[in-house]
Structure formats: structure tokens, C-alpha cells
PDB file of C-alpha atoms in Angstrom:
ATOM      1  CA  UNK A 206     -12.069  21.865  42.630  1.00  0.00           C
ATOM      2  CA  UNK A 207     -11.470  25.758  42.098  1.00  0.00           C
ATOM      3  CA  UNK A 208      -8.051  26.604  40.562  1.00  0.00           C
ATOM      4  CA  UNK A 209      -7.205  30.223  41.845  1.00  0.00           C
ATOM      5  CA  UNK A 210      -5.406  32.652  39.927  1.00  0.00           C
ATOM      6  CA  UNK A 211      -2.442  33.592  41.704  1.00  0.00           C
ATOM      7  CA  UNK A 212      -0.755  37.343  41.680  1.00  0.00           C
ATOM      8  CA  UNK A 213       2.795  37.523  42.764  1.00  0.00           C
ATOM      9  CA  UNK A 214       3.702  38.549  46.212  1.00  0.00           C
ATOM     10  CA  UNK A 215       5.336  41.580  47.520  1.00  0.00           C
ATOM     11  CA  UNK A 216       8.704  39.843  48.141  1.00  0.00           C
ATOM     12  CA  UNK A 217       8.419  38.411  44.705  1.00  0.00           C
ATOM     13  CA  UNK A 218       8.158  41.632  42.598  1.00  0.00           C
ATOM     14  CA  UNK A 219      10.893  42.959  45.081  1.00  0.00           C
ATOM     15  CA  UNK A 220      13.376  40.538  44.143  1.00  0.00           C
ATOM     16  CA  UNK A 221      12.384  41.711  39.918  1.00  0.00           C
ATOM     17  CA  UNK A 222      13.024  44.881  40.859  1.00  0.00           C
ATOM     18  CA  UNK A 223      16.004  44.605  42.469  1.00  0.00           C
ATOM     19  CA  UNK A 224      17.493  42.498  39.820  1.00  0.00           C
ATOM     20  CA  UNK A 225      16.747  45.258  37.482  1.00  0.00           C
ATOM     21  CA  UNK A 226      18.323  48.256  39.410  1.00  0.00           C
ATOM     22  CA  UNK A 227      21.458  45.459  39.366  1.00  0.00           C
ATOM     23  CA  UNK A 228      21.362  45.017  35.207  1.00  0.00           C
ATOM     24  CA  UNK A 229      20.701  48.534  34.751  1.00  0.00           C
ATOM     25  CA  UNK A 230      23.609  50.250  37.179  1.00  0.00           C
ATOM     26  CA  UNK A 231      25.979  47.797  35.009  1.00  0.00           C
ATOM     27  CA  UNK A 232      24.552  48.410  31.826  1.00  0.00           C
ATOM     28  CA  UNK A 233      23.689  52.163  31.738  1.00  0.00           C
ATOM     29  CA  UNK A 234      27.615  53.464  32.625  1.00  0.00           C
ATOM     30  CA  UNK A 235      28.757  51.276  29.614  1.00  0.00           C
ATOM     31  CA  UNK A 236      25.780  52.661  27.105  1.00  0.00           C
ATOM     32  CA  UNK A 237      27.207  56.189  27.792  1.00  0.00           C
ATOM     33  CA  UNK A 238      30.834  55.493  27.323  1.00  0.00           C
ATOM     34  CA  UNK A 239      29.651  53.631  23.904  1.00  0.00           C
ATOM     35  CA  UNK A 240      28.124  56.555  22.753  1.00  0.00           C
ATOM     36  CA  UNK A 241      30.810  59.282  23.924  1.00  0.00           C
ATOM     37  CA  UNK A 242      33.063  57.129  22.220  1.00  0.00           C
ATOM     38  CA  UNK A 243      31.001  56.900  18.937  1.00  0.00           C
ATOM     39  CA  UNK A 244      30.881  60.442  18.788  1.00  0.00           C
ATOM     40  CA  UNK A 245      34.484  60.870  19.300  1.00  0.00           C
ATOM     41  CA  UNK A 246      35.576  58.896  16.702  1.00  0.00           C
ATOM     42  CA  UNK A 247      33.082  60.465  14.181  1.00  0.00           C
ATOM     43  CA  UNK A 248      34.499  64.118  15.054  1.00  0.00           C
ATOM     44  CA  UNK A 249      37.581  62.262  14.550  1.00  0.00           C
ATOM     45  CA  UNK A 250      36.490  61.591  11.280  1.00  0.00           C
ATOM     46  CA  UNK A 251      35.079  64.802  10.389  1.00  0.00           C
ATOM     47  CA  UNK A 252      38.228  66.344  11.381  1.00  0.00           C
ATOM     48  CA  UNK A 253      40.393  64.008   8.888  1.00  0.00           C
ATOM     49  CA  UNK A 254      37.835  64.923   5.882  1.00  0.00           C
ATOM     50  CA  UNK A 255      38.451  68.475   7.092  1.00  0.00           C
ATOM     51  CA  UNK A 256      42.234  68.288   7.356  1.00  0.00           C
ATOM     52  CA  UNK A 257      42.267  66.390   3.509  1.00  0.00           C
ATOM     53  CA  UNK A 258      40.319  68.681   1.597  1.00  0.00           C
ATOM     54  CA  UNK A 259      42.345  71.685   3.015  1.00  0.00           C
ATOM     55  CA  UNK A 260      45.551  69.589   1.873  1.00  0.00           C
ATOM     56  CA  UNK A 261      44.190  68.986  -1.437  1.00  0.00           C
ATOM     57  CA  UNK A 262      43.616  73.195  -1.369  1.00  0.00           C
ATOM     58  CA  UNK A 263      47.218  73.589  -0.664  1.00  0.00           C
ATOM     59  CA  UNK A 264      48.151  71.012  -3.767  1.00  0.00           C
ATOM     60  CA  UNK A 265      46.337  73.438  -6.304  1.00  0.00           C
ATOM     61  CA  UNK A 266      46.674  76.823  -5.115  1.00  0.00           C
ATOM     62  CA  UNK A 267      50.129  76.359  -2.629  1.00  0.00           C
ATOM     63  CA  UNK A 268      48.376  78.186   0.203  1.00  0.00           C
ATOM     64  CA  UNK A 269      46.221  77.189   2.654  1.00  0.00           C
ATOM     65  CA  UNK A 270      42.697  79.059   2.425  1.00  0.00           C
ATOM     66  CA  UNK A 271      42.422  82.248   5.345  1.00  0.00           C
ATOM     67  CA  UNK A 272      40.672  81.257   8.314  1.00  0.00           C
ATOM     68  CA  UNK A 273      42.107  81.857  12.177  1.00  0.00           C
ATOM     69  CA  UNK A 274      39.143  80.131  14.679  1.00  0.00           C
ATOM     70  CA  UNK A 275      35.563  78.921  13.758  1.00  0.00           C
ATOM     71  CA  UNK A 276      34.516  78.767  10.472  1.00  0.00           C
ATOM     72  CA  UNK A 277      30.520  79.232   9.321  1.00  0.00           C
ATOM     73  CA  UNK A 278      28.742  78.747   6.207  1.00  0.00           C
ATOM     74  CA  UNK A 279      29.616  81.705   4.459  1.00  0.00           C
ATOM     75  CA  UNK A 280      32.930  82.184   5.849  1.00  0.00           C
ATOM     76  CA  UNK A 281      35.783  82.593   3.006  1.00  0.00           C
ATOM     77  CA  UNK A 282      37.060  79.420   4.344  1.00  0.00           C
ATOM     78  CA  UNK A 283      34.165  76.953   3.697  1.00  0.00           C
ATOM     79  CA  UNK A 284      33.454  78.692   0.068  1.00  0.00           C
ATOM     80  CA  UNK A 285      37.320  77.481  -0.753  1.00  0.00           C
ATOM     81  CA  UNK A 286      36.492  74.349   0.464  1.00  0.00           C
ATOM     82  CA  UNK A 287      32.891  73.485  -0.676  1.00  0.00           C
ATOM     83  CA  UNK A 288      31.899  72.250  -2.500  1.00  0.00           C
ATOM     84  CA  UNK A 289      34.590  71.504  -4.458  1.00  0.00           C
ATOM     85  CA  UNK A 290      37.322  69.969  -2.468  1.00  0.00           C
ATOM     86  CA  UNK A 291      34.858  68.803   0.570  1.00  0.00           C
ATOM     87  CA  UNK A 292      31.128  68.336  -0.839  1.00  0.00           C
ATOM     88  CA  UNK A 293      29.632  69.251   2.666  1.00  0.00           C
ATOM     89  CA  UNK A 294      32.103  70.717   4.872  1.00  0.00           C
ATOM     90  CA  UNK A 295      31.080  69.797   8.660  1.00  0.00           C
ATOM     91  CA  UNK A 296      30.472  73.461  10.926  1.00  0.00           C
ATOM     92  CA  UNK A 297      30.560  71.453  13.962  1.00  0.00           C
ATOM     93  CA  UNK A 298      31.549  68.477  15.712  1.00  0.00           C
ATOM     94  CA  UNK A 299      29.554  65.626  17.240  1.00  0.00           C
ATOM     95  CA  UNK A 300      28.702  67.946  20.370  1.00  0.00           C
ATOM     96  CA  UNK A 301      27.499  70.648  18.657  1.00  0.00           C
ATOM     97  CA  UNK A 302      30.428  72.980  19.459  1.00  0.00           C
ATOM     98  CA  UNK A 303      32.207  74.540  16.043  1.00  0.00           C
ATOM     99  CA  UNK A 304      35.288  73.034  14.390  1.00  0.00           C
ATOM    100  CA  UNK A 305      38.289  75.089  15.105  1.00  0.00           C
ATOM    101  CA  UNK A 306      40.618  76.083  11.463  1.00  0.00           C
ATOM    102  CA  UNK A 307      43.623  77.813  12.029  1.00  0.00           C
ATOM    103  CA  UNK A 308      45.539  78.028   8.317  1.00  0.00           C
ATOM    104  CA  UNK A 309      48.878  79.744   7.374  1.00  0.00           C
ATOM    105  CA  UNK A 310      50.503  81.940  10.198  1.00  0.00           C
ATOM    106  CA  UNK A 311      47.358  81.556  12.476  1.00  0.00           C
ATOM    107  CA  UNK A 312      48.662  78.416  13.766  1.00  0.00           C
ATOM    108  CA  UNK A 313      51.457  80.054  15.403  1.00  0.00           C
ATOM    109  CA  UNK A 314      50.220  80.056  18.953  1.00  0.00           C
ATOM    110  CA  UNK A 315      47.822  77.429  18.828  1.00  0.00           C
ATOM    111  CA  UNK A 316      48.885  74.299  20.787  1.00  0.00           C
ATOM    112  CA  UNK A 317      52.532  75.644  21.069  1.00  0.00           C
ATOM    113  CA  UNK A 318      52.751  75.445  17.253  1.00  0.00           C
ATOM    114  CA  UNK A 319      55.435  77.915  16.215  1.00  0.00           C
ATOM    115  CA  UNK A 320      57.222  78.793  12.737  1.00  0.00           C
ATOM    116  CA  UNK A 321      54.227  78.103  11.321  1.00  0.00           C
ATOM    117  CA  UNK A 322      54.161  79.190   7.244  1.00  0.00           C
ATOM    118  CA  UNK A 323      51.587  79.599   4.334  1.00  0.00           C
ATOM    119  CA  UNK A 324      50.975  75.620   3.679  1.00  0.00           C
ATOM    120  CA  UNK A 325      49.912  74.866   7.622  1.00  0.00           C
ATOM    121  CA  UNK A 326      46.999  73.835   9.150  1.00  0.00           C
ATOM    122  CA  UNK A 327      45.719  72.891  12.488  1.00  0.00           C
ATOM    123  CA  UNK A 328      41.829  72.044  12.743  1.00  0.00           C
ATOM    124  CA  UNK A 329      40.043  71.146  15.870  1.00  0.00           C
ATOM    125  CA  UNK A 330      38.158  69.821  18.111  1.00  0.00           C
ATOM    126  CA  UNK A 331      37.142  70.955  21.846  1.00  0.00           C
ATOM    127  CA  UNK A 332      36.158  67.867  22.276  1.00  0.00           C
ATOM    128  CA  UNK A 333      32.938  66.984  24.974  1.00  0.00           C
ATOM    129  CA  UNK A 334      33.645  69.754  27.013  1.00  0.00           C
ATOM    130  CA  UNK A 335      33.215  72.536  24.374  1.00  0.00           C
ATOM    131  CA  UNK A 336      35.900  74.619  25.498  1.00  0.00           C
ATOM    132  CA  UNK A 337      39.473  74.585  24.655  1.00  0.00           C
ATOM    133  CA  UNK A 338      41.980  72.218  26.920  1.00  0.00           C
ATOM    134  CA  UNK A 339      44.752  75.068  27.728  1.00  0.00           C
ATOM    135  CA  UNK A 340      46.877  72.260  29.248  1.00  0.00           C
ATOM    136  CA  UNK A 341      47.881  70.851  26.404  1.00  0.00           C
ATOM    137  CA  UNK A 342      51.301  72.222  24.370  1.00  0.00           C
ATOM    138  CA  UNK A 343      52.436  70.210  21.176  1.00  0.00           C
ATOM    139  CA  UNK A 344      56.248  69.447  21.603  1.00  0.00           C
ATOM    140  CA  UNK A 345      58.614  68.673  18.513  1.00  0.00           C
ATOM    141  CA  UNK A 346      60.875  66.980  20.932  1.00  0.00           C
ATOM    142  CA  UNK A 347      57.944  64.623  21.159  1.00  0.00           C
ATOM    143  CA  UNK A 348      55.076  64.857  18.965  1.00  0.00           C
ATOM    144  CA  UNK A 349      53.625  61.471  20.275  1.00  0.00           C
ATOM    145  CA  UNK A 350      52.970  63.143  23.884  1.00  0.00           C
ATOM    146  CA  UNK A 351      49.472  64.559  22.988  1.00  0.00           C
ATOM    147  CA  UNK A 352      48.223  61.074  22.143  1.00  0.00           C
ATOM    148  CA  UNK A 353      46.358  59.650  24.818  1.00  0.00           C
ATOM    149  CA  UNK A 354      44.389  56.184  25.801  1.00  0.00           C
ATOM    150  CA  UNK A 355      40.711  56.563  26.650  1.00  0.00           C
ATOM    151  CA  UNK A 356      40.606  55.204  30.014  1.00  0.00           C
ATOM    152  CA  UNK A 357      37.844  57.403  32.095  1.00  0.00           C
ATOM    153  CA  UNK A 358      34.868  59.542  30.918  1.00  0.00           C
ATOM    154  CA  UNK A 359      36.901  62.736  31.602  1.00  0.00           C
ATOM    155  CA  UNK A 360      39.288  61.928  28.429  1.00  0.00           C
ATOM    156  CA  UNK A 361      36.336  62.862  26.029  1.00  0.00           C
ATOM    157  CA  UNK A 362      37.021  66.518  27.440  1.00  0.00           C
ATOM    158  CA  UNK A 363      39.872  66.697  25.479  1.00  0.00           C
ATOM    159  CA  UNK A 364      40.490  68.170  22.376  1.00  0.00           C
ATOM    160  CA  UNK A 365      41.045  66.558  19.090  1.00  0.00           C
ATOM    161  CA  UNK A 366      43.516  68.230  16.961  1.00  0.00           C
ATOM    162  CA  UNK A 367      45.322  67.473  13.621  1.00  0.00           C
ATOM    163  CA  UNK A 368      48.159  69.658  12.437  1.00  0.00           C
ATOM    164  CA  UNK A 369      49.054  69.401   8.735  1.00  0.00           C
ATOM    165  CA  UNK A 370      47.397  66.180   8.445  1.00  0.00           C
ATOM    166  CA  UNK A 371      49.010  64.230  11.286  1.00  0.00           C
ATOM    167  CA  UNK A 372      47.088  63.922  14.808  1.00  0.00           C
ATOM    168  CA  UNK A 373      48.707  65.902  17.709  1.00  0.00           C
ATOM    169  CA  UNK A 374      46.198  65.330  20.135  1.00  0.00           C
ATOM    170  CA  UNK A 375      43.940  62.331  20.082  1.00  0.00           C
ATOM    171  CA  UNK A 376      43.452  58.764  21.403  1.00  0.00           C
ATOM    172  CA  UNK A 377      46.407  56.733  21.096  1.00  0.00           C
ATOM    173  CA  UNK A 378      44.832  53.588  19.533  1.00  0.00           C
ATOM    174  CA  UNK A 379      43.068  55.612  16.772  1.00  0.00           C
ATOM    175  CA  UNK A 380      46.142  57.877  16.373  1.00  0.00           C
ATOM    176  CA  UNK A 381      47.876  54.557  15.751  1.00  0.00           C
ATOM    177  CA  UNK A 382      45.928  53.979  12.771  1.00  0.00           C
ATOM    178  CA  UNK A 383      46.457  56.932  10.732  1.00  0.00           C
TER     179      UNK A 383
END
């Protein structure tokens, strides 16, 4: 008796394949969102390291260093900073597009941020998108109204901002936390 070697038939391999076009149009939408989200939550990060060593600035000196838009390495606003208050100061966020730093009277303007004096800061984000989301105007009457819930892949477009310390524009459940 011969035993024969078997391949698999064309219906066979068709059924694999199909099965794997299934597993990967589930899989592949969530992958991305993981990773948006990962590197939303690290320029979140950034931004808070940012937004403390400028505060601890303020507590010795009672101004906020000079800067008014992006920052680079030799800028007089990352020599305040680093390496003594921040050991390495972040240039840009997880999408490659440069932090934002608006300090002392430069905030005014910014976000609808008005009366804005020496000690204030505002440092940024543009978020996926790289460019700056004009829609979006902080209101005193209710500072919670920037804070958002991540609910579609658009929402990494936004921008993540932090005024004096406190999140103005950000998701809502890590907002919540700070």
C-alpha cells in the first residue's frame, strides 16, 4: 500500500485566507488606536515634566523664563530649564511636531487666555495633526469644557494644553487624574 502525501486544496487555503483578512480587519484598527493612544499619553507626560520644571523656575526666580512659541536647543528658554530644573527638556512631542511654551504675557491670546501676568504658563501640544486646533477657546466660566473623552481616531488631532500646571485641553479620563 502507497500512502500519498496530500497538499491542501484550493478551497482549503481559501477558507485560511479568508479567516485571516477576518482577524486582521479586527485586529489592525485596534493596534493603531493603541498606539495613537500610547503616544498621546506620553506627550501628555512630557508636557507635565515641561509644565513642573517651569513651575519650579517660577519658585526660585518669581518669573517664568521668556519664550512665546517653539522652543529649540539653544533657545533662552531650554538653557533656564536644562539642565537644572528638567535634566533633558523634550523639543518635541510624540509626533515629531515641537512643543509649544508661551510664558509671562505671551499667553495672552493663546487659547482665549487673557490677563495673563509674569508667573503664567501655557505649554503645548498640536497634538496628531501637527497644527494648532483654532476651535478651541479656554473659558473661566468653565474650565472643564476643553476636556474631552477619546472616542474616534479624529480626537488625537487635538491639542494638548496645560496652563499653569492644570490641563485645559486634554482627555477627560487622564485630566481626571491630575
Amino acid at each position: 500500500m502507497l500512502n500519498r502525501i496530500r497538499g491542501f486544496t484550493l478551497i482549503e487555503l481559501l477558507i485560511v485566507v479568508a479567516i485571516l483578512g477576518i482577524l486582521a480587519a479586527l485586529l489592525i484598527p485596534n493596534a493603531i488606536t493603541a498606539i495613537q493612544k500610547a503616544k498621546q499619553k506620553s506627550t501628555m507626560k512630557d508636557i507635565t515634566v515641561i509644565s513642573t520644571g517651569v513651575t519650579d523656575y517660577v519658585t526660585d526666580n518669581g518669573i517664568t523664563p521668556v519664550q512665546d512659541g517653539a522652543y529649540t536647543a539653544g533657545s533662552d528658554f531650554y538653557t533656564a530649564l536644562s539642565p537644572f530644573y528638567i535634566k533633558v527638556l523634550p523639543l518635541t512631542d510624540q509626533w515629531g511636531t515641537g512643543f509649544m511654551a508661551y510664558c509671562g504675557t505671551a499667553c495672552d491670546g493663546n487659547y482665549g487666555i487673557t490677563g495673563a501676568a509674569g508667573d503664567d504658563f501655557v505649554i503645548a501640544s498640536y497634538g496628531r495633526a501637527g497644527e494648532e486646533e483654532t476651535s478651541f477657546t479656554f473659558s473661566a466660566a468653565d474650565p472643564e469644557a476643553g476636556l474631552y473623552v477619546v472616542s474616534q481616531a479624529a480626537h488625537f488631532n487635538r491639542d494638548l494644553v496645560m496652563w499653569n500646571g492644570s490641563w485645559i485641553r486634554a482627555p477627560r479620563t487622564a485630566a481626571a487624574g491630575t
